Amino acid sequence: MSADSAPINLTDHFLIAMPGLSDELFGRSVVYMCEHSEQGALGLVINKPGDISLAQLFDKVELSLGREELARQPVFMGGPVQTERGFVLHEAVDGGEGESVYASTMTIPGGLEMTTSRDVLEAMASGGGPRKVFVTLGYASWGQGQLESEITENSWLTVAADHSLIFDAPVNERYDRAMALLGLQSWMLSPDAGHA
């Protein structure tokens, strides 16, 4: 990136994998960007369910899930970093004076929060907690300039996030719906990058 170009900030955006991206985890993926700065980026893949449900995850951490409507919801593969650690993306929960109610929470501009502390799971176990939740094991990250380079190499499309896609859209429709936010369908895009 040249010194005179303005830095981009893709926080609260989706990264949508281009059809030519054939990586096992990132192929046809949609990544919700929790943080993006000049130092790097962090996001959660929102359309790759893992093989355990929230009820099973709660059993593993020795909690009983007190919200039946969430029991069958899958735990997603959020990315290749810290795959043994849980990340809970949820609507903002205000603890008063702009403070989060949970011990370890990242506030994301746009109305969401990502919590990594056990207390959010304990709140859900007692039947409370955030109304809408999305849980992953692991996250995706990029070092300084890495994401910008991948975008330049035609690996990703970007679009402002639609939170209903994360919490309400059927998993198998999330990629196509994210593309539709740009007015595109995947068949319209060549899997090969053009080089003039």
PDB file of C-alpha atoms in Angstrom:
ATOM      1  CA  MET A   1       0.000   0.000   0.000  1.00  0.00           C
ATOM      2  CA  SER A   2       1.474   3.368  -0.907  1.00  0.00           C
ATOM      3  CA  ALA A   3       2.177   5.883   1.832  1.00  0.00           C
ATOM      4  CA  ASP A   4      -0.394   8.364   0.502  1.00  0.00           C
ATOM      5  CA  SER A   5      -3.329   5.942   0.274  1.00  0.00           C
ATOM      6  CA  ALA A   6      -5.870   6.035   3.076  1.00  0.00           C
ATOM      7  CA  PRO A   7      -6.030   2.901   5.230  1.00  0.00           C
ATOM      8  CA  ILE A   8      -9.204   0.864   4.892  1.00  0.00           C
ATOM      9  CA  ASN A   9     -11.174  -0.270   7.913  1.00  0.00           C
ATOM     10  CA  LEU A  10     -13.272  -3.391   7.378  1.00  0.00           C
ATOM     11  CA  THR A  11     -14.518  -3.709  10.964  1.00  0.00           C
ATOM     12  CA  ASP A  12     -18.218  -4.751  10.918  1.00  0.00           C
ATOM     13  CA  HIS A  13     -17.891  -5.911   7.307  1.00  0.00           C
ATOM     14  CA  PHE A  14     -18.056  -9.302   5.634  1.00  0.00           C
ATOM     15  CA  LEU A  15     -15.179 -10.790   3.702  1.00  0.00           C
ATOM     16  CA  ILE A  16     -16.597 -13.047   1.004  1.00  0.00           C
ATOM     17  CA  ALA A  17     -14.238 -15.596  -0.516  1.00  0.00           C
ATOM     18  CA  MET A  18     -13.868 -15.292  -4.265  1.00  0.00           C
ATOM     19  CA  PRO A  19     -14.793 -18.480  -6.165  1.00  0.00           C
ATOM     20  CA  GLY A  20     -11.100 -19.073  -6.979  1.00  0.00           C
ATOM     21  CA  LEU A  21     -10.132 -19.302  -3.303  1.00  0.00           C
ATOM     22  CA  SER A  22      -9.857 -23.073  -2.853  1.00  0.00           C
ATOM     23  CA  ASP A  23      -8.438 -23.207   0.685  1.00  0.00           C
ATOM     24  CA  GLU A  24     -10.252 -25.898   2.733  1.00  0.00           C
ATOM     25  CA  LEU A  25     -11.383 -23.544   5.500  1.00  0.00           C
ATOM     26  CA  PHE A  26     -11.731 -20.312   3.556  1.00  0.00           C
ATOM     27  CA  GLY A  27     -13.178 -21.613   0.256  1.00  0.00           C
ATOM     28  CA  ARG A  28     -16.772 -20.271  -0.108  1.00  0.00           C
ATOM     29  CA  SER A  29     -16.470 -18.688   3.312  1.00  0.00           C
ATOM     30  CA  VAL A  30     -18.016 -15.553   4.742  1.00  0.00           C
ATOM     31  CA  VAL A  31     -15.960 -13.919   7.496  1.00  0.00           C
ATOM     32  CA  TYR A  32     -17.407 -11.345   9.885  1.00  0.00           C
ATOM     33  CA  MET A  33     -14.679  -8.806  10.664  1.00  0.00           C
ATOM     34  CA  CYS A  34     -14.560  -8.023  14.399  1.00  0.00           C
ATOM     35  CA  GLU A  35     -11.498  -5.809  14.185  1.00  0.00           C
ATOM     36  CA  HIS A  36      -9.373  -4.288  11.430  1.00  0.00           C
ATOM     37  CA  SER A  37      -6.606  -1.756  11.852  1.00  0.00           C
ATOM     38  CA  GLU A  38      -3.170  -0.990  10.474  1.00  0.00           C
ATOM     39  CA  GLN A  39      -1.795  -3.641  12.869  1.00  0.00           C
ATOM     40  CA  GLY A  40      -3.903  -6.457  11.398  1.00  0.00           C
ATOM     41  CA  ALA A  41      -7.361  -8.002  11.409  1.00  0.00           C
ATOM     42  CA  LEU A  42      -9.491 -10.512  13.310  1.00  0.00           C
ATOM     43  CA  GLY A  43     -12.668 -12.179  12.103  1.00  0.00           C
ATOM     44  CA  LEU A  44     -14.989 -15.157  12.523  1.00  0.00           C
ATOM     45  CA  VAL A  45     -16.069 -17.485   9.702  1.00  0.00           C
ATOM     46  CA  ILE A  46     -19.881 -17.496   9.903  1.00  0.00           C
ATOM     47  CA  ASN A  47     -20.813 -20.271   7.487  1.00  0.00           C
ATOM     48  CA  LYS A  48     -18.711 -23.311   8.420  1.00  0.00           C
ATOM     49  CA  PRO A  49     -20.501 -25.300  11.141  1.00  0.00           C
ATOM     50  CA  GLY A  50     -18.399 -27.689  13.175  1.00  0.00           C
ATOM     51  CA  ASP A  51     -19.484 -31.137  14.275  1.00  0.00           C
ATOM     52  CA  ILE A  52     -20.785 -30.249  17.742  1.00  0.00           C
ATOM     53  CA  SER A  53     -23.900 -28.440  18.912  1.00  0.00           C
ATOM     54  CA  LEU A  54     -24.101 -25.755  21.585  1.00  0.00           C
ATOM     55  CA  ALA A  55     -25.627 -28.320  23.974  1.00  0.00           C
ATOM     56  CA  GLN A  56     -22.605 -30.592  23.439  1.00  0.00           C
ATOM     57  CA  LEU A  57     -20.203 -27.673  23.949  1.00  0.00           C
ATOM     58  CA  PHE A  58     -21.919 -26.791  27.209  1.00  0.00           C
ATOM     59  CA  ASP A  59     -21.570 -30.428  28.339  1.00  0.00           C
ATOM     60  CA  LYS A  60     -17.824 -30.253  27.582  1.00  0.00           C
ATOM     61  CA  VAL A  61     -17.397 -27.152  29.768  1.00  0.00           C
ATOM     62  CA  GLU A  62     -19.553 -28.743  32.487  1.00  0.00           C
ATOM     63  CA  LEU A  63     -22.473 -26.341  32.177  1.00  0.00           C
ATOM     64  CA  SER A  64     -26.101 -27.086  31.417  1.00  0.00           C
ATOM     65  CA  LEU A  65     -27.501 -24.937  28.610  1.00  0.00           C
ATOM     66  CA  GLY A  66     -30.566 -23.224  30.061  1.00  0.00           C
ATOM     67  CA  ARG A  67     -31.921 -22.073  26.702  1.00  0.00           C
ATOM     68  CA  GLU A  68     -33.591 -24.851  24.757  1.00  0.00           C
ATOM     69  CA  GLU A  69     -33.884 -22.719  21.592  1.00  0.00           C
ATOM     70  CA  LEU A  70     -30.077 -22.723  21.301  1.00  0.00           C
ATOM     71  CA  ALA A  71     -29.416 -26.406  22.048  1.00  0.00           C
ATOM     72  CA  ARG A  72     -29.232 -27.613  18.431  1.00  0.00           C
ATOM     73  CA  GLN A  73     -27.422 -24.551  17.104  1.00  0.00           C
ATOM     74  CA  PRO A  74     -24.028 -25.633  15.747  1.00  0.00           C
ATOM     75  CA  VAL A  75     -20.731 -24.396  17.083  1.00  0.00           C
ATOM     76  CA  PHE A  76     -18.897 -22.944  14.083  1.00  0.00           C
ATOM     77  CA  MET A  77     -15.295 -23.259  12.943  1.00  0.00           C
ATOM     78  CA  GLY A  78     -14.408 -19.596  13.295  1.00  0.00           C
ATOM     79  CA  GLY A  79     -10.925 -19.895  11.866  1.00  0.00           C
ATOM     80  CA  PRO A  80      -7.597 -21.687  12.239  1.00  0.00           C
ATOM     81  CA  VAL A  81      -6.291 -19.740  15.277  1.00  0.00           C
ATOM     82  CA  GLN A  82      -6.944 -20.957  18.865  1.00  0.00           C
ATOM     83  CA  THR A  83      -9.370 -23.661  17.723  1.00  0.00           C
ATOM     84  CA  GLU A  84      -9.755 -24.962  21.278  1.00  0.00           C
ATOM     85  CA  ARG A  85     -11.044 -21.598  22.518  1.00  0.00           C
ATOM     86  CA  GLY A  86     -14.636 -20.367  22.326  1.00  0.00           C
ATOM     87  CA  PHE A  87     -15.698 -17.016  20.901  1.00  0.00           C
ATOM     88  CA  VAL A  88     -19.240 -15.741  21.390  1.00  0.00           C
ATOM     89  CA  LEU A  89     -20.447 -13.078  18.959  1.00  0.00           C
ATOM     90  CA  HIS A  90     -23.607 -11.432  20.251  1.00  0.00           C
ATOM     91  CA  GLU A  91     -25.737  -8.330  20.328  1.00  0.00           C
ATOM     92  CA  ALA A  92     -24.394  -5.654  22.657  1.00  0.00           C
ATOM     93  CA  VAL A  93     -25.372  -6.137  26.286  1.00  0.00           C
ATOM     94  CA  ASP A  94     -25.118  -2.869  28.187  1.00  0.00           C
ATOM     95  CA  GLY A  95     -23.977  -3.122  31.765  1.00  0.00           C
ATOM     96  CA  GLY A  96     -24.556   0.592  32.311  1.00  0.00           C
ATOM     97  CA  GLU A  97     -22.236   3.490  31.563  1.00  0.00           C
ATOM     98  CA  GLY A  98     -21.226   1.856  28.275  1.00  0.00           C
ATOM     99  CA  GLU A  99     -19.525  -1.063  30.047  1.00  0.00           C
ATOM    100  CA  SER A 100     -20.006  -4.664  28.986  1.00  0.00           C
ATOM    101  CA  VAL A 101     -21.445  -7.048  31.543  1.00  0.00           C
ATOM    102  CA  TYR A 102     -18.853  -9.725  30.729  1.00  0.00           C
ATOM    103  CA  ALA A 103     -15.221  -9.912  31.844  1.00  0.00           C
ATOM    104  CA  SER A 104     -13.563 -10.170  28.437  1.00  0.00           C
ATOM    105  CA  THR A 105     -15.551  -8.480  25.689  1.00  0.00           C
ATOM    106  CA  MET A 106     -14.536  -6.661  22.527  1.00  0.00           C
ATOM    107  CA  THR A 107     -17.025  -3.977  21.521  1.00  0.00           C
ATOM    108  CA  ILE A 108     -17.419  -3.875  17.743  1.00  0.00           C
ATOM    109  CA  PRO A 109     -18.613  -0.619  16.190  1.00  0.00           C
ATOM    110  CA  GLY A 110     -22.009  -1.367  14.652  1.00  0.00           C
ATOM    111  CA  GLY A 111     -23.750  -2.906  17.655  1.00  0.00           C
ATOM    112  CA  LEU A 112     -22.147  -6.317  18.250  1.00  0.00           C
ATOM    113  CA  GLU A 113     -19.746  -7.635  20.856  1.00  0.00           C
ATOM    114  CA  MET A 114     -17.417 -10.627  20.950  1.00  0.00           C
ATOM    115  CA  THR A 115     -16.899 -12.243  24.342  1.00  0.00           C
ATOM    116  CA  THR A 116     -14.262 -14.828  25.198  1.00  0.00           C
ATOM    117  CA  SER A 117     -14.823 -15.170  28.945  1.00  0.00           C
ATOM    118  CA  ARG A 118     -16.749 -18.038  30.539  1.00  0.00           C
ATOM    119  CA  ASP A 119     -19.249 -15.691  32.205  1.00  0.00           C
ATOM    120  CA  VAL A 120     -21.255 -15.304  28.979  1.00  0.00           C
ATOM    121  CA  LEU A 121     -21.706 -19.094  28.875  1.00  0.00           C
ATOM    122  CA  GLU A 122     -22.690 -19.095  32.555  1.00  0.00           C
ATOM    123  CA  ALA A 123     -25.338 -16.461  31.810  1.00  0.00           C
ATOM    124  CA  MET A 124     -26.696 -18.635  28.986  1.00  0.00           C
ATOM    125  CA  ALA A 125     -26.608 -21.682  31.276  1.00  0.00           C
ATOM    126  CA  SER A 126     -28.905 -19.891  33.723  1.00  0.00           C
ATOM    127  CA  GLY A 127     -31.339 -19.029  30.922  1.00  0.00           C
ATOM    128  CA  GLY A 128     -30.090 -15.475  30.394  1.00  0.00           C
ATOM    129  CA  GLY A 129     -27.302 -13.926  28.372  1.00  0.00           C
ATOM    130  CA  PRO A 130     -27.515 -12.212  25.013  1.00  0.00           C
ATOM    131  CA  ARG A 131     -30.672 -12.938  23.033  1.00  0.00           C
ATOM    132  CA  LYS A 132     -28.842 -13.629  19.755  1.00  0.00           C
ATOM    133  CA  VAL A 133     -25.573 -15.535  19.911  1.00  0.00           C
ATOM    134  CA  PHE A 134     -23.152 -17.047  17.427  1.00  0.00           C
ATOM    135  CA  VAL A 135     -20.490 -19.338  18.894  1.00  0.00           C
ATOM    136  CA  THR A 136     -17.238 -20.438  17.271  1.00  0.00           C
ATOM    137  CA  LEU A 137     -14.156 -22.375  18.174  1.00  0.00           C
ATOM    138  CA  GLY A 138     -11.196 -20.469  16.800  1.00  0.00           C
ATOM    139  CA  TYR A 139     -10.894 -17.299  14.782  1.00  0.00           C
ATOM    140  CA  ALA A 140      -9.210 -15.977  11.650  1.00  0.00           C
ATOM    141  CA  SER A 141      -6.459 -13.381  11.816  1.00  0.00           C
ATOM    142  CA  TRP A 142      -4.234 -11.473   9.460  1.00  0.00           C
ATOM    143  CA  GLY A 143      -0.975  -9.692  10.222  1.00  0.00           C
ATOM    144  CA  GLN A 144      -0.144  -6.114   9.275  1.00  0.00           C
ATOM    145  CA  GLY A 145      -0.949  -5.543   5.589  1.00  0.00           C
ATOM    146  CA  GLN A 146      -1.760  -9.231   4.966  1.00  0.00           C
ATOM    147  CA  LEU A 147      -5.512  -8.815   4.462  1.00  0.00           C
ATOM    148  CA  GLU A 148      -5.029  -5.781   2.224  1.00  0.00           C
ATOM    149  CA  SER A 149      -2.612  -7.849   0.136  1.00  0.00           C
ATOM    150  CA  GLU A 150      -5.109 -10.728  -0.159  1.00  0.00           C
ATOM    151  CA  ILE A 151      -7.834  -8.303  -1.259  1.00  0.00           C
ATOM    152  CA  THR A 152      -5.489  -6.851  -3.893  1.00  0.00           C
ATOM    153  CA  GLU A 153      -4.787 -10.422  -5.068  1.00  0.00           C
ATOM    154  CA  ASN A 154      -8.533 -10.890  -5.690  1.00  0.00           C
ATOM    155  CA  SER A 155      -9.066 -13.423  -2.876  1.00  0.00           C
ATOM    156  CA  TRP A 156     -11.875 -11.535  -1.109  1.00  0.00           C
ATOM    157  CA  LEU A 157     -14.843  -9.300  -1.784  1.00  0.00           C
ATOM    158  CA  THR A 158     -15.935  -6.943   0.978  1.00  0.00           C
ATOM    159  CA  VAL A 159     -19.333  -5.556   1.958  1.00  0.00           C
ATOM    160  CA  ALA A 160     -20.847  -3.895   5.019  1.00  0.00           C
ATOM    161  CA  ALA A 161     -22.158  -6.616   7.337  1.00  0.00           C
ATOM    162  CA  ASP A 162     -25.839  -7.459   7.657  1.00  0.00           C
ATOM    163  CA  HIS A 163     -26.181  -8.876  11.180  1.00  0.00           C
ATOM    164  CA  SER A 164     -29.313 -10.853  10.279  1.00  0.00           C
ATOM    165  CA  LEU A 165     -27.090 -13.003   8.043  1.00  0.00           C
ATOM    166  CA  ILE A 166     -25.063 -14.042  11.105  1.00  0.00           C
ATOM    167  CA  PHE A 167     -27.941 -14.785  13.448  1.00  0.00           C
ATOM    168  CA  ASP A 168     -30.972 -15.608  11.293  1.00  0.00           C
ATOM    169  CA  ALA A 169     -30.001 -16.846   7.809  1.00  0.00           C
ATOM    170  CA  PRO A 170     -29.820 -20.603   7.171  1.00  0.00           C
ATOM    171  CA  VAL A 171     -26.156 -21.646   7.177  1.00  0.00           C
ATOM    172  CA  ASN A 172     -26.237 -23.075   3.649  1.00  0.00           C
ATOM    173  CA  GLU A 173     -27.548 -19.739   2.289  1.00  0.00           C
ATOM    174  CA  ARG A 174     -25.074 -17.376   3.965  1.00  0.00           C
ATOM    175  CA  TYR A 175     -22.497 -17.345   1.156  1.00  0.00           C
ATOM    176  CA  ASP A 176     -25.058 -16.620  -1.568  1.00  0.00           C
ATOM    177  CA  ARG A 177     -26.859 -14.042   0.575  1.00  0.00           C
ATOM    178  CA  ALA A 178     -23.583 -12.271   1.326  1.00  0.00           C
ATOM    179  CA  MET A 179     -22.853 -12.175  -2.419  1.00  0.00           C
ATOM    180  CA  ALA A 180     -26.352 -10.797  -2.986  1.00  0.00           C
ATOM    181  CA  LEU A 181     -25.506  -7.836  -0.717  1.00  0.00           C
ATOM    182  CA  LEU A 182     -23.174  -6.805  -3.546  1.00  0.00           C
ATOM    183  CA  GLY A 183     -25.775  -7.576  -6.215  1.00  0.00           C
ATOM    184  CA  LEU A 184     -23.739 -10.604  -7.291  1.00  0.00           C
ATOM    185  CA  GLN A 185     -24.127 -14.348  -7.636  1.00  0.00           C
ATOM    186  CA  SER A 186     -21.063 -16.579  -7.474  1.00  0.00           C
ATOM    187  CA  TRP A 187     -21.514 -17.840 -11.054  1.00  0.00           C
ATOM    188  CA  MET A 188     -20.974 -14.261 -12.289  1.00  0.00           C
ATOM    189  CA  LEU A 189     -17.384 -14.268 -11.052  1.00  0.00           C
ATOM    190  CA  SER A 190     -14.478 -15.996 -12.717  1.00  0.00           C
ATOM    191  CA  PRO A 191     -12.461 -18.221 -10.389  1.00  0.00           C
ATOM    192  CA  ASP A 192      -9.306 -16.864 -12.054  1.00  0.00           C
ATOM    193  CA  ALA A 193      -7.769 -13.501 -11.228  1.00  0.00           C
ATOM    194  CA  GLY A 194      -7.171 -11.273 -14.215  1.00  0.00           C
ATOM    195  CA  HIS A 195      -3.749  -9.785 -14.836  1.00  0.00           C
ATOM    196  CA  ALA A 196      -3.415  -7.026 -17.393  1.00  0.00           C
TER     197      ALA A 196
END
